[in-house]
PDB file of C-alpha atoms in Angstrom:
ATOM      1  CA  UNK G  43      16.606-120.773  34.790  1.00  0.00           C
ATOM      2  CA  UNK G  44      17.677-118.128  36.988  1.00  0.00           C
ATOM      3  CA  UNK G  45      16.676-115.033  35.255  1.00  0.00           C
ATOM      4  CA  UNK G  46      19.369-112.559  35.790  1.00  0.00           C
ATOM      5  CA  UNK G  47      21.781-114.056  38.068  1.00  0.00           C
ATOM      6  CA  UNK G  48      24.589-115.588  36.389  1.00  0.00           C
ATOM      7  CA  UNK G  49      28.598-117.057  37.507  1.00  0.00           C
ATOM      8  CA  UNK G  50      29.362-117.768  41.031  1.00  0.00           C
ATOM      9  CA  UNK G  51      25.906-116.288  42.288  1.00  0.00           C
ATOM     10  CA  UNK G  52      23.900-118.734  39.968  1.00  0.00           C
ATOM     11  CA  UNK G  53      26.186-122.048  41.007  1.00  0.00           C
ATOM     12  CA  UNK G  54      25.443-120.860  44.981  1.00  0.00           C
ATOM     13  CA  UNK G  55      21.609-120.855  44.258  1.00  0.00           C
ATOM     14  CA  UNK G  56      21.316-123.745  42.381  1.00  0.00           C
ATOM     15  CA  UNK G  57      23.514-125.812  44.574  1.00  0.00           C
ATOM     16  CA  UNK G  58      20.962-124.948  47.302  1.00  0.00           C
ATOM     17  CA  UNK G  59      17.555-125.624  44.865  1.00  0.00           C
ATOM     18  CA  UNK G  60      16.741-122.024  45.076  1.00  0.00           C
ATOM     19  CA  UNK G  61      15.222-120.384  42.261  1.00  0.00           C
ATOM     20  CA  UNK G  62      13.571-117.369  41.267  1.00  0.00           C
ATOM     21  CA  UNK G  63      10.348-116.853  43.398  1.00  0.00           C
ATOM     22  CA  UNK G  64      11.463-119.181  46.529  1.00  0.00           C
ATOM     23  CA  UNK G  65      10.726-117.607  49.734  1.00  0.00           C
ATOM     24  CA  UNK G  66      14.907-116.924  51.453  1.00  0.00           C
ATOM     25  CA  UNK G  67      16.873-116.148  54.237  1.00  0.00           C
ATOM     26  CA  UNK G  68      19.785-113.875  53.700  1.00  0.00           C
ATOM     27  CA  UNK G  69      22.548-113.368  56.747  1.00  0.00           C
ATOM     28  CA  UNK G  70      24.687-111.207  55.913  1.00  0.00           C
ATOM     29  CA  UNK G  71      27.011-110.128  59.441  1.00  0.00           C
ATOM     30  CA  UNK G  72      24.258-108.745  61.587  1.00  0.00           C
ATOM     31  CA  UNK G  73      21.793-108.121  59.588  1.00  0.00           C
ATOM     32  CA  UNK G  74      18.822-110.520  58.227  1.00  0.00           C
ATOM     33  CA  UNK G  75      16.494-110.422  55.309  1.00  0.00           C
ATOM     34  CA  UNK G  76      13.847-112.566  54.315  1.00  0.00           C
ATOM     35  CA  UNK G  77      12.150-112.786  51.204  1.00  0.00           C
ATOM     36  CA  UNK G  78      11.082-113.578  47.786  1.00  0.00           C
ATOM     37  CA  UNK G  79      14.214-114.222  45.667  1.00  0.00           C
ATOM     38  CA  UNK G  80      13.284-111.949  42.390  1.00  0.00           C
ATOM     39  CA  UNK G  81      14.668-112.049  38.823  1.00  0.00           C
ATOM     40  CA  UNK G  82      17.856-109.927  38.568  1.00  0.00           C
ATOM     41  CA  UNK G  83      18.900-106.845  36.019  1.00  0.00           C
ATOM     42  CA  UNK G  84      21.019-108.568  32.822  1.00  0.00           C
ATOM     43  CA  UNK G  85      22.943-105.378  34.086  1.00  0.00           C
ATOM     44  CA  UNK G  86      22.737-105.261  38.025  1.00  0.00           C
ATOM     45  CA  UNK G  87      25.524-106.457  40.246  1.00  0.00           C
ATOM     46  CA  UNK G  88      26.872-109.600  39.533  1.00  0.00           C
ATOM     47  CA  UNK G  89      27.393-110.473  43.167  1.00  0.00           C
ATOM     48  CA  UNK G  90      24.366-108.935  44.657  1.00  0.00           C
ATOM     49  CA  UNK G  91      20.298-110.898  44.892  1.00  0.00           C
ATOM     50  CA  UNK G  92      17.265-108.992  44.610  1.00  0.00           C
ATOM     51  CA  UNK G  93      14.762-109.737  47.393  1.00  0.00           C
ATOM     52  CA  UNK G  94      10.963-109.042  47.642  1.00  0.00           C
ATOM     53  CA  UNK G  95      10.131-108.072  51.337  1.00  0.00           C
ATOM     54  CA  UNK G  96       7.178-108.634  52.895  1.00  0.00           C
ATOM     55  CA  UNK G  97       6.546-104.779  53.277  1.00  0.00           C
ATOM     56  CA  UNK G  98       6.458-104.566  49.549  1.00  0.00           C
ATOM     57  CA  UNK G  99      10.057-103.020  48.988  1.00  0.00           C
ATOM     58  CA  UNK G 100      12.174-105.123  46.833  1.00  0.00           C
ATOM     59  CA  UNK G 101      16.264-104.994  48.096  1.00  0.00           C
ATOM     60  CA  UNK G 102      19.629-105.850  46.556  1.00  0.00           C
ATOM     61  CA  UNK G 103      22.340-108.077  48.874  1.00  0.00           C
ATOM     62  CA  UNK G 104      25.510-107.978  48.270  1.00  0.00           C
ATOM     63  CA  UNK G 105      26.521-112.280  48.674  1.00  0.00           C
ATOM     64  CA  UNK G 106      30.265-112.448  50.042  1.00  0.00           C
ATOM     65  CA  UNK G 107      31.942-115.465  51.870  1.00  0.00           C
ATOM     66  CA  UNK G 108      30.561-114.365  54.969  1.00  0.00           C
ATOM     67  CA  UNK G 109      26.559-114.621  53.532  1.00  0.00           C
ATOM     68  CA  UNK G 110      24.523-117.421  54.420  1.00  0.00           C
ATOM     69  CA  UNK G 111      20.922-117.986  52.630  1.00  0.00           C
ATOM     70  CA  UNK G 112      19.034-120.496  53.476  1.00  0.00           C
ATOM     71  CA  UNK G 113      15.621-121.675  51.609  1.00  0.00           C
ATOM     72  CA  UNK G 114      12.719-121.148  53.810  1.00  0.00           C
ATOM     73  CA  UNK G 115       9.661-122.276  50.895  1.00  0.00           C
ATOM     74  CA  UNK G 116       9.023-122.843  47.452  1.00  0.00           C
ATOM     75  CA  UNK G 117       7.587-120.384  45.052  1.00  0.00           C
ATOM     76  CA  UNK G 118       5.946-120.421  41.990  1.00  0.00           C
ATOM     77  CA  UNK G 119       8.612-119.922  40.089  1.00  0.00           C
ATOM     78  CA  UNK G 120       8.917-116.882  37.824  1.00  0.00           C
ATOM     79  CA  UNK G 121       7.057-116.976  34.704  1.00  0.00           C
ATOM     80  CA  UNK G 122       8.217-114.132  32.955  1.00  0.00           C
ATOM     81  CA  UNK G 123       6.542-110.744  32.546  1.00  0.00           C
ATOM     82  CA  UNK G 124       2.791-111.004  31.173  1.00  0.00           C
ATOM     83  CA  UNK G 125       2.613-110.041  27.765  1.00  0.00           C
ATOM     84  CA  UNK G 126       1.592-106.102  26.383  1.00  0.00           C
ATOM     85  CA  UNK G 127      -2.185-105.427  26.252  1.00  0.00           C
ATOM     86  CA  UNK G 128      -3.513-104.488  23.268  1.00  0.00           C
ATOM     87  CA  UNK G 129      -3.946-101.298  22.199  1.00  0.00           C
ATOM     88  CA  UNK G 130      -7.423 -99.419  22.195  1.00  0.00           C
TER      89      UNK G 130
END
């Protein structure tokens, strides 16, 4: 399942075997990102992937013709948010 990312996006990841928590490469012109690939908005950018960078910050890509990702490692896979503690 790839948790957020859905049409064109979702066929490009899966054709590759990347799912949500894989460790990435994203080229996009001259710039390059690396990351953990992380679960998308229902209501973010259809085009754009949601990275995890090592510093912490998480990032949004725009993916055009031009973007090449590659998969550098597998992840855990995302499990899904942990469910509400009780309350006191």
């Amino acid at each position: 399942m790839m948790f957020g990312y859905s049409g064109e996006l979702a066929k490009l990841l899966s054709g590759l075997s990347i799912k949500v928590g894989d460790l990435v490469r994203v080229e996009s012109g001259e710039r390059v990102y690396e990351g953990i690939l992380m679960p998308r908005t229902e209501l973010g950018d259809p085009t754009c992937l949601v990275l995890k960078l090592p510093n912490g910050y998480n990032i949004g890509v725009r993916v055009g013709r031009e973007t090449r990702i590659t998969k550098l490692g597998e992840g855990e896979g995302w499990k899904g948010l942990p469910p509400p503690s009780p309350p006191d």
